[in-house]
Short mmCIF file of C-alpha atoms and ligand atoms in Angstrom, two decimals:
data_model
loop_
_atom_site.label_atom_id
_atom_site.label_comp_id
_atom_site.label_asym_id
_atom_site.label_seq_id
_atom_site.Cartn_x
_atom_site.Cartn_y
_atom_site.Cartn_z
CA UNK A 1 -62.63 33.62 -20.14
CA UNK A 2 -61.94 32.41 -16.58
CA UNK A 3 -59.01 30.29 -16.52
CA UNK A 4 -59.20 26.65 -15.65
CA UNK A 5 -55.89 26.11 -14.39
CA UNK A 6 -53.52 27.95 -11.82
CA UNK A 7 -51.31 28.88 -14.09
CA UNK A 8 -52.08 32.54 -13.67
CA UNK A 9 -50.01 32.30 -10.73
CA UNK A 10 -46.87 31.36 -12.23
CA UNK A 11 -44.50 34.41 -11.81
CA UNK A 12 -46.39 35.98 -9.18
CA UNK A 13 -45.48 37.46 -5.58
CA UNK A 14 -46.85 35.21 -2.66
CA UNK A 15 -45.71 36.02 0.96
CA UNK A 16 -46.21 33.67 3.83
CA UNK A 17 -46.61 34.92 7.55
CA UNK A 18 -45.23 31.57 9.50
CA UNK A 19 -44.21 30.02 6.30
CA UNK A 20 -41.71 28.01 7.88
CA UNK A 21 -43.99 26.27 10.19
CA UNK A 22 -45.49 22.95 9.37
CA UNK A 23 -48.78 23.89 7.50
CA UNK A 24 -47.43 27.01 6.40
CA UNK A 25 -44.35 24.82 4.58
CA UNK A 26 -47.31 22.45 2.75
CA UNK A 27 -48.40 25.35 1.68
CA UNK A 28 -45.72 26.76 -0.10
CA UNK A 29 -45.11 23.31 -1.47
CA UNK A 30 -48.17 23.67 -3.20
CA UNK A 31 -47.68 27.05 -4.11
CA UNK A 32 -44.21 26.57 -5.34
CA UNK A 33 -44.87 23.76 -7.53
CA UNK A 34 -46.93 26.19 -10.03
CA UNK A 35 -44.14 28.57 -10.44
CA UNK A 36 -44.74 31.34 -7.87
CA UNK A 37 -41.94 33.09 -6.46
CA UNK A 38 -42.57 33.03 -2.54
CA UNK A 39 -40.78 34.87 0.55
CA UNK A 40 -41.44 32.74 3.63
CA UNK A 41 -42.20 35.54 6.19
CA UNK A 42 -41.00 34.22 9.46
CA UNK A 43 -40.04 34.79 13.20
CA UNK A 44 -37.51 32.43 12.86
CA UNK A 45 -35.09 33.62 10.21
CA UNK A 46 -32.59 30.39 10.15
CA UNK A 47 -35.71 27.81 9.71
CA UNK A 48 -37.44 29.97 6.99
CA UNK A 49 -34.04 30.29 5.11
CA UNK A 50 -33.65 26.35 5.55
CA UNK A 51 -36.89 25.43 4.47
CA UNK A 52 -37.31 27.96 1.37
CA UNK A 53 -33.64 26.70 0.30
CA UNK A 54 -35.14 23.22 0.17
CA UNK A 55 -38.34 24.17 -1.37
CA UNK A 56 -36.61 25.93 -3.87
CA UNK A 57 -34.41 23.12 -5.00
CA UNK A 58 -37.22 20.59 -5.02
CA UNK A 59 -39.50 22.98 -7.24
CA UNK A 60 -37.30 25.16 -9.43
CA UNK A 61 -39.13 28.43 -8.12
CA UNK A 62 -37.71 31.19 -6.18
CA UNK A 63 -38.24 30.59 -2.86
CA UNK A 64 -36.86 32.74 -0.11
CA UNK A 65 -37.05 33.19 3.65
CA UNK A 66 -36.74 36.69 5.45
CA UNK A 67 -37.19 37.38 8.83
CA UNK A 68 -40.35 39.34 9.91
CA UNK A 69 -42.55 39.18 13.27
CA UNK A 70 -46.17 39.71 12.53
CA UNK A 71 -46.19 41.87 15.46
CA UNK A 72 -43.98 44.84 14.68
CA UNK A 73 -45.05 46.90 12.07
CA UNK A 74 -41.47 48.32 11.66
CA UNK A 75 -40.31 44.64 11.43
CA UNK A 76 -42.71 43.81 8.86
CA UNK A 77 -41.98 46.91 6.34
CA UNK A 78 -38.11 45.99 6.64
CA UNK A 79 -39.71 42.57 5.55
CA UNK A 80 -41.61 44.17 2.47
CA UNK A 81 -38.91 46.17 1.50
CA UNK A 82 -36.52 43.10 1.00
CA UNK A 83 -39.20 41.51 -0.65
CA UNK A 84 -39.78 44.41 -3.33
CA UNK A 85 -36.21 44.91 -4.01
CA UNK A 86 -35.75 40.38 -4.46
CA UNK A 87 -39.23 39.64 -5.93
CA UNK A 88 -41.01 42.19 -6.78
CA UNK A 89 -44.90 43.88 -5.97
CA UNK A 90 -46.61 41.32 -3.92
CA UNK A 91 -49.67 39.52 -5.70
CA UNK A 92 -50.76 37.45 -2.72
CA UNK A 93 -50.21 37.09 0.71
CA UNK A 94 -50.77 34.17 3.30
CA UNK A 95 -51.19 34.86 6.92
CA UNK A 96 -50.07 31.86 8.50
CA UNK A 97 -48.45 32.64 11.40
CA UNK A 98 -50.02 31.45 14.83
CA UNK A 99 -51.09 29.52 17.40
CA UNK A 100 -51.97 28.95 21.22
CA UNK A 101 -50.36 29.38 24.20
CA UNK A 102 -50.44 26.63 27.76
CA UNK A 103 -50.75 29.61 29.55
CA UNK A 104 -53.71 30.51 28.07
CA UNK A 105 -55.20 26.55 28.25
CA UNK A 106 -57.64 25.31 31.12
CA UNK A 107 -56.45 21.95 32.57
CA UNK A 108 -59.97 20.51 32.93
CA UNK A 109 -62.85 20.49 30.64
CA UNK A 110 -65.41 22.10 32.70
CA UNK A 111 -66.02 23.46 36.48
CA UNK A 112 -67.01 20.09 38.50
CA UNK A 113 -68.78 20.87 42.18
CA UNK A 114 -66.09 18.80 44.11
CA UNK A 115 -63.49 20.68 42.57
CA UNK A 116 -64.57 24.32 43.42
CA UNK A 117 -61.78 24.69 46.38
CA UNK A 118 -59.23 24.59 43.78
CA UNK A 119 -59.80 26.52 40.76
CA UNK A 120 -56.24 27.09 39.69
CA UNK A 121 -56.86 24.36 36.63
CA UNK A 122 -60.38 26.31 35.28
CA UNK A 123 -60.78 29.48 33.60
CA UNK A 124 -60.34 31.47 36.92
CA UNK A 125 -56.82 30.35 36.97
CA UNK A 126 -55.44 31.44 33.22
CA UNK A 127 -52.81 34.39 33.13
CA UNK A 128 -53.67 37.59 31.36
CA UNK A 129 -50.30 37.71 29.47
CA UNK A 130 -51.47 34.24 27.67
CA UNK A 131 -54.83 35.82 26.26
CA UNK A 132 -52.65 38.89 25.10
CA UNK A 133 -50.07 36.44 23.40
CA UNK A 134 -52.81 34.41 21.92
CA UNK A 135 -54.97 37.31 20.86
CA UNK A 136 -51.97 39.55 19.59
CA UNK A 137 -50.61 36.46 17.22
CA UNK A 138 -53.67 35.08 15.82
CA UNK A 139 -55.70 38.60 15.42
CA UNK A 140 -53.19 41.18 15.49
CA UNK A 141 -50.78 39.65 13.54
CA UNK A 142 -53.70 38.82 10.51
CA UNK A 143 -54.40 42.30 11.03
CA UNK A 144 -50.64 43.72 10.79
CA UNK A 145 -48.69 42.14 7.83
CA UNK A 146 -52.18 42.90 5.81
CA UNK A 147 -51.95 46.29 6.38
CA UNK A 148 -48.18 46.17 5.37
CA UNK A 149 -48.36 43.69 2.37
CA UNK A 150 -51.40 44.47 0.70
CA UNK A 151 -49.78 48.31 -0.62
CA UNK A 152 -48.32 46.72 -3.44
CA UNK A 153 -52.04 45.31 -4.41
CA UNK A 154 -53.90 48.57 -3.78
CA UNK A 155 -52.01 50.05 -6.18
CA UNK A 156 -51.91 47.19 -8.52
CA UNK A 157 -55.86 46.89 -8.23
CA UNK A 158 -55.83 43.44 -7.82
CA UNK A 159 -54.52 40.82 -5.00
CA UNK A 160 -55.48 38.33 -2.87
CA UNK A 161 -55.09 37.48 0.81
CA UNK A 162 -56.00 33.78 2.52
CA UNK A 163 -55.85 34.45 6.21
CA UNK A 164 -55.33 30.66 8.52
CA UNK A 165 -58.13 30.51 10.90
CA UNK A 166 -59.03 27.29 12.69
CA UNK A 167 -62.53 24.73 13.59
CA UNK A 168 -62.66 26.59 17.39
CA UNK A 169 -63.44 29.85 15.00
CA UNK A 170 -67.58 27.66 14.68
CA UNK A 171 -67.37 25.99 18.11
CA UNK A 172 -64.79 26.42 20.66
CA UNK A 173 -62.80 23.32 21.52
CA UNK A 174 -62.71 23.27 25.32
CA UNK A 175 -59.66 24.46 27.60
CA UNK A 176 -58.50 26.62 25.14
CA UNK A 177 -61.07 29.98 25.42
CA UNK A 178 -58.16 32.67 23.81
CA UNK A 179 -57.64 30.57 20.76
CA UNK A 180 -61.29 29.93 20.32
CA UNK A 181 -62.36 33.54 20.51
CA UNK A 182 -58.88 35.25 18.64
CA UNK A 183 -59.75 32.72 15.33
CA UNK A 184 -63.25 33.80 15.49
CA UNK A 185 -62.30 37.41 14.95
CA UNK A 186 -60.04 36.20 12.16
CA UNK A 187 -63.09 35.00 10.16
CA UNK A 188 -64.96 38.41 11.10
CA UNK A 189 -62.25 40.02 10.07
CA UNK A 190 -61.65 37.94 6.92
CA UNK A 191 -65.63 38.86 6.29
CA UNK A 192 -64.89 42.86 6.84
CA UNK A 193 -61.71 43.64 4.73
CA UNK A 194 -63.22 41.06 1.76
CA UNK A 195 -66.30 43.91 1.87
CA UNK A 196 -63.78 47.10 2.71
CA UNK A 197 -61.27 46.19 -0.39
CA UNK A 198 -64.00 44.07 -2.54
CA UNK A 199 -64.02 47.36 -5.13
CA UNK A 200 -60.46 47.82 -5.64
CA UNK A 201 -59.82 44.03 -6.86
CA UNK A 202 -58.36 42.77 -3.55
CA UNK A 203 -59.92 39.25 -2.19
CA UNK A 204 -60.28 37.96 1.24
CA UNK A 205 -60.76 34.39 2.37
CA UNK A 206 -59.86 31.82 5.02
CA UNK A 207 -59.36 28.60 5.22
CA UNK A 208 -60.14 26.87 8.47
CA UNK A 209 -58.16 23.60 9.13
CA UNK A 210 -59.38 20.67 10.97
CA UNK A 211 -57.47 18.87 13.54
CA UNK A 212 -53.31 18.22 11.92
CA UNK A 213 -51.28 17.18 14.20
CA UNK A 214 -48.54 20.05 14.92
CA UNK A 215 -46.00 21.85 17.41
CA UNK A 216 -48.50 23.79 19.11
CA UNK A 217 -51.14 21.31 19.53
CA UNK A 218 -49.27 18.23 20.30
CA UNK A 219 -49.44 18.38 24.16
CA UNK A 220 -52.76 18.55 23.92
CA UNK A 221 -53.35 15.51 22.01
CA UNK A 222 -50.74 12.83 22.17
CA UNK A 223 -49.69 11.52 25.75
CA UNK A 224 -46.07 12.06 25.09
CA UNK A 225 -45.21 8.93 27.07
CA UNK A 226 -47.00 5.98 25.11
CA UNK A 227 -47.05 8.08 21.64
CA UNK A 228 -50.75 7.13 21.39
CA UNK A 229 -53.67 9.79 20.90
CA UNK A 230 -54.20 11.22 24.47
CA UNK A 231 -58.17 11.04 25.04
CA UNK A 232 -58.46 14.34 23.62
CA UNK A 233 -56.87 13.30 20.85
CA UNK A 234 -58.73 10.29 20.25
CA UNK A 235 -62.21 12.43 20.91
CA UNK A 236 -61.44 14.10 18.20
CA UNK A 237 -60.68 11.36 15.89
CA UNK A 238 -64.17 10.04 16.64
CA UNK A 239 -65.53 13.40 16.04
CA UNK A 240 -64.19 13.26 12.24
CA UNK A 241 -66.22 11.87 10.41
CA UNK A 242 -63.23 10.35 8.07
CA UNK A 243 -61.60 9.03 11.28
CA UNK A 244 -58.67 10.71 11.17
CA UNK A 245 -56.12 14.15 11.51
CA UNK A 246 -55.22 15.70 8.49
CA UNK A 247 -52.08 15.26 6.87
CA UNK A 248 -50.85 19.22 6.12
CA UNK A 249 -51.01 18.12 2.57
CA UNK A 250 -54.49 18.31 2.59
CA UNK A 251 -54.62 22.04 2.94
CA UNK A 252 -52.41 22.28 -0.61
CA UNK A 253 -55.58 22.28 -2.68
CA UNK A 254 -57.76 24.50 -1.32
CA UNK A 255 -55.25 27.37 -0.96
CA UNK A 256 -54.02 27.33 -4.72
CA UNK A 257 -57.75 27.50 -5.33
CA UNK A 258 -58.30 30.42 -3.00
CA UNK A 259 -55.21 32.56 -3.84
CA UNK A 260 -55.97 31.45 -8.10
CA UNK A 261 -57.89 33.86 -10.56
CA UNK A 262 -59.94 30.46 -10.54
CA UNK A 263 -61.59 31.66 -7.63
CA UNK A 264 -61.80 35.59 -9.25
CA UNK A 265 -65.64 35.85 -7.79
CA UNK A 266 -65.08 34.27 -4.41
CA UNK A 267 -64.01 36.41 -1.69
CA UNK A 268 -65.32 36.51 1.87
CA UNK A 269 -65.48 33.43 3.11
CA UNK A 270 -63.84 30.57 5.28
CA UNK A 271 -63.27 27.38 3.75
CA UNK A 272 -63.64 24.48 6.37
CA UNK A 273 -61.17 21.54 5.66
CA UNK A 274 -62.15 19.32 7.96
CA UNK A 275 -62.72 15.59 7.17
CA UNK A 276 -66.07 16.39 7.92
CA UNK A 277 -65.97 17.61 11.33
CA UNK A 278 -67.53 21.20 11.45
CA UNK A 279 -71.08 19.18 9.30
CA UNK A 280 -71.28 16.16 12.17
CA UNK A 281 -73.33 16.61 15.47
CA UNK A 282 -71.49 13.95 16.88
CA UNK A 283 -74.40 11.61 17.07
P1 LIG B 301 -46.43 26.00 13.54
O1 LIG B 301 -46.18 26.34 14.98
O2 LIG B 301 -45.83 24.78 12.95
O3 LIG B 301 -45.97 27.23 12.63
C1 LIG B 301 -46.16 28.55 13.00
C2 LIG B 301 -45.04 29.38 12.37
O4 LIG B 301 -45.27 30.74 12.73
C3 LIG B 301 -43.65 29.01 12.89
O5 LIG B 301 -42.75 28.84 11.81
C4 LIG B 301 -43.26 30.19 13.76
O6 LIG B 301 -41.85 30.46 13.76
C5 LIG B 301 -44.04 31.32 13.11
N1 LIG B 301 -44.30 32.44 14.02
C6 LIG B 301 -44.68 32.38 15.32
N2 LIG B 301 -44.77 33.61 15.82
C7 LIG B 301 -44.48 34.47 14.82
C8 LIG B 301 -44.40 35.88 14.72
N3 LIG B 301 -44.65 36.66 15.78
N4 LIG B 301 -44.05 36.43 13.55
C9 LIG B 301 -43.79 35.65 12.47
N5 LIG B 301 -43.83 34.32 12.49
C10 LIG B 301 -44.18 33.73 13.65
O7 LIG B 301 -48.00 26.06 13.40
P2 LIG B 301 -48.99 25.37 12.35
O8 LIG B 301 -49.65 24.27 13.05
O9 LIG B 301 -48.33 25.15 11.05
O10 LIG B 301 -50.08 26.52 12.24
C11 LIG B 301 -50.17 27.43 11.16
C12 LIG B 301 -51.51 28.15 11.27
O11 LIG B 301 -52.57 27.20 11.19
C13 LIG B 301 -51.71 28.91 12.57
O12 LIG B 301 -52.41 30.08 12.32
C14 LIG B 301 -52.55 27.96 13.39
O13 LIG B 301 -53.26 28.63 14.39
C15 LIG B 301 -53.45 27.39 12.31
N6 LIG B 301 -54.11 26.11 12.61
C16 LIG B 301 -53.41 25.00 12.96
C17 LIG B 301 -54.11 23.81 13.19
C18 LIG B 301 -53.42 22.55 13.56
O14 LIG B 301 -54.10 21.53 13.77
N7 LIG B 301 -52.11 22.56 13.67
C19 LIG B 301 -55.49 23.77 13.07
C20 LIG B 301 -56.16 24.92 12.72
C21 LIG B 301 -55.46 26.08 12.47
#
């Protein structure tokens, strides 16, 4: 009988890439609070210690952090490894970490005719080395700690990864072209490894948030002097249909449904959770 709860996840092995950051931390909130052990996977060893510690003591599960950059392979077994010998086989597996780089963000919104003697704020002036950043976190480094953390499920037959993909994955969001194009490959690739490991009992899924208001994003949408929504921000506020960001709370239930036996027949796809913004035409 399929189960109607998510307890099945008590006891299990979930890592989270970026774990420490500030969606990836709701999430393990979530995921903590039904009795999963966790290892917060993170660049930043001293804020994914800090945050699993507290975690931990606020849900009674074992929650730990270890360091691990979704970029180096060698980085990430070292990662496994210490999760094995703490935890145990890993059952699921987030891949949270990433983001967007200024130096891969246009100034303007478009090319304007009186503005076609300087073109250092448009597409023609963006620096090489921020598409590589933005394209190495958000694709490679889905594509990375998957290859590394999924071994214990292949042999297990049965796991489950939620990769963190993002509304620009649909329709780009202007000025930022590297982000846009990097989380569209993350739901292609979300589509192809759901079909490649569909027969030996591993799941793939994404979930792609709407518009929270975070580190990487905030320069874009607050003007940092007044502490109001900058008109970007406030653009897409009126582009939501529910009027508002989302609180990284909202993500909590979504992702214990996705990374549940509740969801056993679902894999392939990318959840929208949105407020409504990827079903309005803005009209
Ligand atoms: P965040 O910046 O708060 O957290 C990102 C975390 O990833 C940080 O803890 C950081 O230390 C870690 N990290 C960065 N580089 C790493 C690396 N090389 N190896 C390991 N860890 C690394 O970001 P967030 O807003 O919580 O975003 C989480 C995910 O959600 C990202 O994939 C992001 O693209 C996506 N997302 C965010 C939004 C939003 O509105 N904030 C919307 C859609 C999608």
């Amino acid at each position: 009988m399929q189960p109607t709860s998510f307890n099945d996840l008590k006891g299990k092995v979930c890592v989270i890439t970026g774990g420490a950051g500030v969606l990836g931390s709701a999430m393990v909130k979530a995921i903590a609070s039904v009795g999963t052990k966790i290892a917060i996977a993170d660049i930043n060893k001293e804020v994914a210690e800090k945050v699993a510690a507290e975690i931990a003591a606020e849900s009674g599960s074992q929650v730990i952090g270890v360091e691990a950059n979704v970029l180096d392979k060698e980085s990430l077994e070292a990662a496994k490894a210490e999760i094995n010998e703490k935890l145990g086989d890993i059952d699921v597996l987030i891949n949270g970490a990433g983001g967007n780089s200024p130096k891969a963000t246009t100034s303007v919104e478009q090319i304007l005719e009186e503005n076609l003697d300087n073109l250092d704020d448009t597409f023609y002036g963006l620096e090489m080395e921020g598409f590589d950043m933005v394209f190495a976190l958000n694709f490679k480094g889905t594509l990375l700690p998957t290859m590394v953390f999924t071994k214990d499920m292949l042999k297990n037959k049965k796991g489950v990864v939620l990769n963190i993909s993002s509304m620009n994955s649909y329709k780009p969001l202007t000025k930022i072209p590297a982000y846009s194009a990097a989380k569209a490959s993350v739901n292609n690739f979300t589509e192809w490894l759901a079909v490649h490991l569909a027969k030996v009992g591993i799941r793939v899924n994404a979930i792609a948030p709407g518009f929270f208001i975070t580190n990487q994003n905030r320069f874009l949408v607050m003007d940092e002097k007044t502490g109001n929504f900058s008109p970007r921000g406030q653009k897409i506020v009126d582009n939501t249909p529910m009027g508002k960001f989302g609180e990284p709370e909202d993500l909590q239930g979504t992702t214990l449904f996705l990374i549940s036996d509740i969801s056993s027949f679902i894999t392939g796809i990318v959840v929208p959770v949105d407020g409504g913004y990827s079903a309005f035409g803005g009209v």
